[in-house]
mmCIF file of C-alpha atoms and ligand atoms in Angstrom:
data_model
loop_
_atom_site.group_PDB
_atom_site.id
_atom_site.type_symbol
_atom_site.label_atom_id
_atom_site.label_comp_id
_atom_site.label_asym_id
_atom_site.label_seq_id
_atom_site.Cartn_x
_atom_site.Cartn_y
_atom_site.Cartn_z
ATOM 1 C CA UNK J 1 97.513 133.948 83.003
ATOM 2 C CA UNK J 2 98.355 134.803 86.593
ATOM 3 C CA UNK J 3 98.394 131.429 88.697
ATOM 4 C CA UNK J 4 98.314 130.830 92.551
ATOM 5 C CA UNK J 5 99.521 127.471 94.120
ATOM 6 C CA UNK J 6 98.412 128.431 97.587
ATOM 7 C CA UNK J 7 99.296 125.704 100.734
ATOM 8 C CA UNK J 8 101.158 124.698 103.604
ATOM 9 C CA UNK J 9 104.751 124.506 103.647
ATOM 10 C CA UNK J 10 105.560 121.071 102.560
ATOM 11 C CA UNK J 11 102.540 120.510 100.380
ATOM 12 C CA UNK J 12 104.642 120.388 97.417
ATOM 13 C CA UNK J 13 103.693 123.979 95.148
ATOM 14 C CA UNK J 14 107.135 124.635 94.573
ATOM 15 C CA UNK J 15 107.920 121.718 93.053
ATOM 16 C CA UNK J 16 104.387 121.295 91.020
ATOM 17 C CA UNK J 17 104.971 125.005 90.415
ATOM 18 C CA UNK J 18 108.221 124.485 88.668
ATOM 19 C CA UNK J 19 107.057 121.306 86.565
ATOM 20 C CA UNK J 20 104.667 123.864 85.346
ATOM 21 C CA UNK J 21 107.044 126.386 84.271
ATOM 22 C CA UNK J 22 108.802 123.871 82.641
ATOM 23 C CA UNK J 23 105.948 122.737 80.456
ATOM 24 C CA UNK J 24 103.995 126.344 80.002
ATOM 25 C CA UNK J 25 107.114 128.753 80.209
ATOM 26 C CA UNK J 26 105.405 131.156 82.834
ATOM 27 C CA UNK J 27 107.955 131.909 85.305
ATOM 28 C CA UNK J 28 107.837 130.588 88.625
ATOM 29 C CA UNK J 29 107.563 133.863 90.652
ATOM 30 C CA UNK J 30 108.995 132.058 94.368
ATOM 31 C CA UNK J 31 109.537 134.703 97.006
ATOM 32 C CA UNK J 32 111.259 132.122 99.076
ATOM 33 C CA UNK J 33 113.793 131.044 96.705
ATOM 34 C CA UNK J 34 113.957 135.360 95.713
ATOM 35 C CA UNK J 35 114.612 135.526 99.553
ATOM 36 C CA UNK J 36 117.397 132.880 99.539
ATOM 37 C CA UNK J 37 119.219 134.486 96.623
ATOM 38 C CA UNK J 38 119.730 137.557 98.781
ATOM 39 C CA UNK J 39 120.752 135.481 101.888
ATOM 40 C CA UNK J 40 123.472 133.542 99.721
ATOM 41 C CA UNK J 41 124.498 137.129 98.322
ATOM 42 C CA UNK J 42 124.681 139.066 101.728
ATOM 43 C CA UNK J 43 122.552 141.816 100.401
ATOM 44 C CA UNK J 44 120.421 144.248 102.312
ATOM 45 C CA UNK J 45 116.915 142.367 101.301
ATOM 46 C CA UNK J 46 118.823 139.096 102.021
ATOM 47 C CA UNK J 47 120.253 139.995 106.157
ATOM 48 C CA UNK J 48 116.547 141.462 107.033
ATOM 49 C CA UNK J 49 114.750 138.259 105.228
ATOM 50 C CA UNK J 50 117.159 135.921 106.728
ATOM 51 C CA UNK J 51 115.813 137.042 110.624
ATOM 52 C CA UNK J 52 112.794 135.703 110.138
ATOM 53 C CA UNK J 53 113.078 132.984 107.812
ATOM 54 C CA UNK J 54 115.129 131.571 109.972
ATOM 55 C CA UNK J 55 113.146 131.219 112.832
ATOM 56 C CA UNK J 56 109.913 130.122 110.480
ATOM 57 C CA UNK J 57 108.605 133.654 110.459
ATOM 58 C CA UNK J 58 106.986 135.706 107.837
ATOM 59 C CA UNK J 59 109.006 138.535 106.381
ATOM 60 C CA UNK J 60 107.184 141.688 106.500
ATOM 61 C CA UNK J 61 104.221 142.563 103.668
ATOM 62 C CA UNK J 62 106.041 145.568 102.886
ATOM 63 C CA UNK J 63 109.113 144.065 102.353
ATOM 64 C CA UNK J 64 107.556 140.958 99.996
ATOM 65 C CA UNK J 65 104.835 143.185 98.294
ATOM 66 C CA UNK J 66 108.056 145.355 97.442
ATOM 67 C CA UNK J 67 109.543 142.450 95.954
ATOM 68 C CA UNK J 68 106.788 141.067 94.232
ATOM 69 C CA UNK J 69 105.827 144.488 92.396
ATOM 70 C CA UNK J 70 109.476 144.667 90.926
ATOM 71 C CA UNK J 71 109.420 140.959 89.716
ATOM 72 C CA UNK J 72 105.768 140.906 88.167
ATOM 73 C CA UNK J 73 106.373 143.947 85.804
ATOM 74 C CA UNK J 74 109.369 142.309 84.372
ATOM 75 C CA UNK J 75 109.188 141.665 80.315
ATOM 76 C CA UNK J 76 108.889 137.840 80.794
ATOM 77 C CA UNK J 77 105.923 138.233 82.946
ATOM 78 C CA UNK J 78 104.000 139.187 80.531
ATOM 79 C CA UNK J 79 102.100 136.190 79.111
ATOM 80 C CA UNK J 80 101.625 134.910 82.477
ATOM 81 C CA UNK J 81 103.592 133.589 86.061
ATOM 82 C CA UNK J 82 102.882 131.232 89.056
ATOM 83 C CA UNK J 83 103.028 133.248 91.835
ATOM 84 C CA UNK J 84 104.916 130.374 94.762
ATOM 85 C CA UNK J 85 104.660 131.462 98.005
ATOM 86 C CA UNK J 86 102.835 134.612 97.544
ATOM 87 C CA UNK J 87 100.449 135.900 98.883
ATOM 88 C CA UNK J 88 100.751 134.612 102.701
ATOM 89 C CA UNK J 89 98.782 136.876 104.372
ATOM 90 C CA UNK J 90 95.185 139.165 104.168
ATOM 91 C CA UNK J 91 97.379 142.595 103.381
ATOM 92 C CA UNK J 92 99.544 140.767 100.656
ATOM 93 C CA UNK J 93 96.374 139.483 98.860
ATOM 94 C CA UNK J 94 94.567 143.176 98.834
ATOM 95 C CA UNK J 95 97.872 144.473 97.417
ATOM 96 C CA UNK J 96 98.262 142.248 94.740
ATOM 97 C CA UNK J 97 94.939 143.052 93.583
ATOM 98 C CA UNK J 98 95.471 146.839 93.850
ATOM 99 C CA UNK J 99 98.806 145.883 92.014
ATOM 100 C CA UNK J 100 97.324 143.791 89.033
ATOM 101 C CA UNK J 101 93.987 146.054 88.342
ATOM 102 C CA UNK J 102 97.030 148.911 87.963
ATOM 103 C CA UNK J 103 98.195 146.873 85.244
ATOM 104 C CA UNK J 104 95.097 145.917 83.809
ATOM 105 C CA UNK J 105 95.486 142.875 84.949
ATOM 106 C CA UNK J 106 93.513 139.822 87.379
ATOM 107 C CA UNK J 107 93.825 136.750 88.777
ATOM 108 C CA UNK J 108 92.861 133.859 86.798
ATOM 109 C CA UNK J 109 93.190 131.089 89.121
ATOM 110 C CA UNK J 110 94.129 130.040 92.611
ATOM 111 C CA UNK J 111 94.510 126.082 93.708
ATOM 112 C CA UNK J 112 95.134 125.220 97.259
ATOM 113 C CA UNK J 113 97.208 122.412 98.094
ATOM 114 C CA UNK J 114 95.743 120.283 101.136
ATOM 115 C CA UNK J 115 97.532 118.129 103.233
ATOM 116 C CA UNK J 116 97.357 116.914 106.943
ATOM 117 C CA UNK J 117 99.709 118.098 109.067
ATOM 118 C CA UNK J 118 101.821 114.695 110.328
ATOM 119 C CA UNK J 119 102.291 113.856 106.217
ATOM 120 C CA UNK J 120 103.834 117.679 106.204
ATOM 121 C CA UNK J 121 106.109 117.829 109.299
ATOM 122 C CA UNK J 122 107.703 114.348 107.417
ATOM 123 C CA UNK J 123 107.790 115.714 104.087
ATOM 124 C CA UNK J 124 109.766 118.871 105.672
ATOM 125 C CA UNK J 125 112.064 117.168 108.542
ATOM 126 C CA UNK J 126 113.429 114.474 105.893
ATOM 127 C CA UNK J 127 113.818 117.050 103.112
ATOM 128 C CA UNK J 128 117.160 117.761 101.890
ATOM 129 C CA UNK J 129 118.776 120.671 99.119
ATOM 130 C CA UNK J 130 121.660 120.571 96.902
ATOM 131 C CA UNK J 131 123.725 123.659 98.169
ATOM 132 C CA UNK J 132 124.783 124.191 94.597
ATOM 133 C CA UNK J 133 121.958 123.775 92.793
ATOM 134 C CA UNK J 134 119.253 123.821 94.778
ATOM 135 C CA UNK J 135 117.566 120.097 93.777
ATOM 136 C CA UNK J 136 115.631 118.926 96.668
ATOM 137 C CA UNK J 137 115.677 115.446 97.833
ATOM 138 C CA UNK J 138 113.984 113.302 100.575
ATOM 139 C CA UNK J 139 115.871 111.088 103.180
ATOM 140 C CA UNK J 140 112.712 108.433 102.450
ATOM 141 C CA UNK J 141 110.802 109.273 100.049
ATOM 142 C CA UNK J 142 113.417 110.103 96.920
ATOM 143 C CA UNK J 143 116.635 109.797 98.739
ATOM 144 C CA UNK J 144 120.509 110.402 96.506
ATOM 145 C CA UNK J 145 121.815 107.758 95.580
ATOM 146 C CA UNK J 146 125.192 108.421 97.648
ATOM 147 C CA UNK J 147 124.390 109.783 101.037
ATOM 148 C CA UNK J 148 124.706 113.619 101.317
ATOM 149 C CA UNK J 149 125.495 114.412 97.746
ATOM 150 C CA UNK J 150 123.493 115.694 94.832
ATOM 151 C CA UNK J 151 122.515 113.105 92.042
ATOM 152 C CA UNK J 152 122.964 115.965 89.596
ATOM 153 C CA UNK J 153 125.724 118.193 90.230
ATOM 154 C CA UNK J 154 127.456 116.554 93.036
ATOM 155 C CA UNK J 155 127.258 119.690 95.561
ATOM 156 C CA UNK J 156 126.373 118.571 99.167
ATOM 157 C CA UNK J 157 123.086 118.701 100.447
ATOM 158 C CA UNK J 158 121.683 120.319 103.381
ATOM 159 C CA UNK J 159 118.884 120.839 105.836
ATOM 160 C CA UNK J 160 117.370 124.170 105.472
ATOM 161 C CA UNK J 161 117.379 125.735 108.937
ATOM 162 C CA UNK J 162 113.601 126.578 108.610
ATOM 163 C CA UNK J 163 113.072 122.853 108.071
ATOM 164 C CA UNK J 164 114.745 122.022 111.220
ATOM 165 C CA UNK J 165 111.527 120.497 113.872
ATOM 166 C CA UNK J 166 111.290 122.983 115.873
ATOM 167 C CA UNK J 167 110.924 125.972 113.225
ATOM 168 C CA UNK J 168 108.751 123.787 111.280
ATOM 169 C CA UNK J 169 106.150 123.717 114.281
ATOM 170 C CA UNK J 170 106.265 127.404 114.076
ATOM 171 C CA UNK J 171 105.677 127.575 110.408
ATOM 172 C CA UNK J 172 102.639 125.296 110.816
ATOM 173 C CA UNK J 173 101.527 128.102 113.046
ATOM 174 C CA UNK J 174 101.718 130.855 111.174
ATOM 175 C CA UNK J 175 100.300 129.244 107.870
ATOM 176 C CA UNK J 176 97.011 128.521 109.818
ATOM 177 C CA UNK J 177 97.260 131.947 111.226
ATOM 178 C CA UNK J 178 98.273 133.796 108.531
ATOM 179 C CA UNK J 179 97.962 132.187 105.673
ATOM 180 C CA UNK J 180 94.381 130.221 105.548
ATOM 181 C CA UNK J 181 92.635 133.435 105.944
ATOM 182 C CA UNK J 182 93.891 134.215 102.100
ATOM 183 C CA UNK J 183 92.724 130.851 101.184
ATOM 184 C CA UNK J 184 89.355 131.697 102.609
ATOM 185 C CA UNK J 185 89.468 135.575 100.733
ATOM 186 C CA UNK J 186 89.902 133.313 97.439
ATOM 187 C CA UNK J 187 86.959 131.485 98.130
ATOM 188 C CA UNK J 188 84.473 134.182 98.383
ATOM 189 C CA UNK J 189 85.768 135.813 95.617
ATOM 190 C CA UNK J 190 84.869 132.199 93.900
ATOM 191 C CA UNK J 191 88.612 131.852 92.510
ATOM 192 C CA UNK J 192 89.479 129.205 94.802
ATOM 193 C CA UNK J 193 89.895 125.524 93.784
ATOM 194 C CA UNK J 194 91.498 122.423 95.687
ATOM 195 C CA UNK J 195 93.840 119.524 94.721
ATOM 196 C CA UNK J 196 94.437 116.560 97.349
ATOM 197 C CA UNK J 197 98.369 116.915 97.752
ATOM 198 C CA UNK J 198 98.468 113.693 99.689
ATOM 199 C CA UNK J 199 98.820 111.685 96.479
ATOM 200 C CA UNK J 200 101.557 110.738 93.901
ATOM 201 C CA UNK J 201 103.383 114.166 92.515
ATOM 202 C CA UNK J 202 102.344 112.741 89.242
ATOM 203 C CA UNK J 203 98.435 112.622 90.133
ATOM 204 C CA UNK J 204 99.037 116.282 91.805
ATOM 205 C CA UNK J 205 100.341 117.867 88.835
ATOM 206 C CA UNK J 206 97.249 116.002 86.438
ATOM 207 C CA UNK J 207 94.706 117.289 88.444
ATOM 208 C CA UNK J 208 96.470 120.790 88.530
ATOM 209 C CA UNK J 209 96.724 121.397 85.548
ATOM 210 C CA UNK J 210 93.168 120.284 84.698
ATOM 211 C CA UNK J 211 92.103 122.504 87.534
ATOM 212 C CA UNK J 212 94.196 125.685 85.873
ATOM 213 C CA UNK J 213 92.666 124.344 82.567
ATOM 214 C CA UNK J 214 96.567 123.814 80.977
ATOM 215 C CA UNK J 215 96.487 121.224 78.173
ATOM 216 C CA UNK J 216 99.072 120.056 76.267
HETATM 217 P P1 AMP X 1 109.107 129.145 101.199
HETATM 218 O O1 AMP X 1 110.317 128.716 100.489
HETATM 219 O O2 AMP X 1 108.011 129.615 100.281
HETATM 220 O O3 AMP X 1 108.598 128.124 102.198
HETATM 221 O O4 AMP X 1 109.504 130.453 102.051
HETATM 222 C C1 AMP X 1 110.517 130.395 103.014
HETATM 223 C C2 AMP X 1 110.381 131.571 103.973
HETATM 224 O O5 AMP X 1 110.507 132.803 103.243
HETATM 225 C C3 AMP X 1 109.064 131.688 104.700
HETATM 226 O O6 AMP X 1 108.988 130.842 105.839
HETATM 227 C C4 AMP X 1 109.067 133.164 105.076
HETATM 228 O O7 AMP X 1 109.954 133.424 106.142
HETATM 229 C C5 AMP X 1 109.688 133.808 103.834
HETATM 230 N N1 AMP X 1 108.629 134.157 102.856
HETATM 231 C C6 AMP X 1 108.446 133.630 101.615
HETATM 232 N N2 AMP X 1 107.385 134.182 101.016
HETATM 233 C C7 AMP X 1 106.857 135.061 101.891
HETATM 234 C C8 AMP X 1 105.738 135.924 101.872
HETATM 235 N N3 AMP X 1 104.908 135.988 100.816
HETATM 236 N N4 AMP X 1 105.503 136.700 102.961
HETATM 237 C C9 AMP X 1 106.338 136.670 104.017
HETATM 238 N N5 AMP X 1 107.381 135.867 104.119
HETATM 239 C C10 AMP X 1 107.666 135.062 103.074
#
């Protein structure tokens, strides 16, 4: 089973794409948290991510298609993964697809995540990560219960750069530009299904799952 949260940044696929992992066992396949790894460890794929991530861009499809071929012929990807954050653009879609019918393999489903635009540039200005352990957390919405530390594990929590206002605006941008063409190649290729995002995480995740056709 080869999954695809598509959406915004903000709309919430990471975190509906980890409860799934967590109930399914598919492994959450997120190039941005693959991209943050390297940044925390200094390596090469970490200092060439981390100048355009930082300023809301997209890292180059060579450079994430790379990644993404290493991590999907892994042993545990076998039964299936959720694919988080990839693909973002027109090239990184056709490659997958070249990449899976090499391994005998297809899409089974992709679910877009909508959301207007003023509910995401909240969602990302107020949201805030354990450094440690990488927990998110909302100012309003699902703030710590002591300011600036993690309910869990006690690290501090930070503002990711790239949620800072102004780089936000900028990853707005290049979603619409960039992104919602690969929503639209989905849709002709009839793979493409929708979940309102605007509602309660709980609701999101029922109607994802339905939509993905997980029961349990
Ligand atoms: P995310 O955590 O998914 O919002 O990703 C954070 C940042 O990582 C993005 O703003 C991009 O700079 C970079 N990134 C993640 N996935 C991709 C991708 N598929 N293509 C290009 N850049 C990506």
């Amino acid at each position: 089973m080869i999954i695809i949260p598509l959406g915004p940044p903000g709309s919430g696929k990471g975190t509906q794409s980890k409860k799934l992992m967590a109930e399914c066992g598919w492994p959450q396949l997120s190039t941005g948290d693959i991209f943050r790894v390297a940044i925390s460890n200094k390596t090469t794929l970490g200092l060439k991510a981390k100048e355009f991530m930082d300023k809301g861009e997209l890292v180059p499809d060579d450079v994430v298609i790379g990644v993404i071929k290493d991590r999907i012929t892994q042993s545990d990807c076998d039964e299936g993964s959720i694919l988080d954050g990839f693909p973002r653009t027109l090239i990184q879609a056709k490659a997958l697809d070249k990449m899976l019918s090499e391994l005998n393999r297809s899409i089974d489903k992709v679910v877009l995540f909508e959301i207007n635009q003023d509910e995401l540039v909240s969602r990302l200005s107020g949201r805030r990560v354990c450094k440690d352990c990488g927990a998110m957390f909302h100012l309003v919405a699902a703030p710590p219960k002591k300011s600036g530390t993690c309910d869990h594990c006690g690290g501090n929590l930070i503002q990711r750069k790239d949620d800072q206002a102004d780089v936000i605006l900028n990853r707005l941008k290049v979603y619409e530009n960039q992104t919602a063409p690969v929503a639209a190649y989905y849709g002709e290729k009839s793979k493409l299904q929708k979940v309102d995002a605007s509602q309660s995480p709980d609701d999101v995740y029922k109607t994802f799952k339905e939509l993905i056709g997980f029961h349990k």
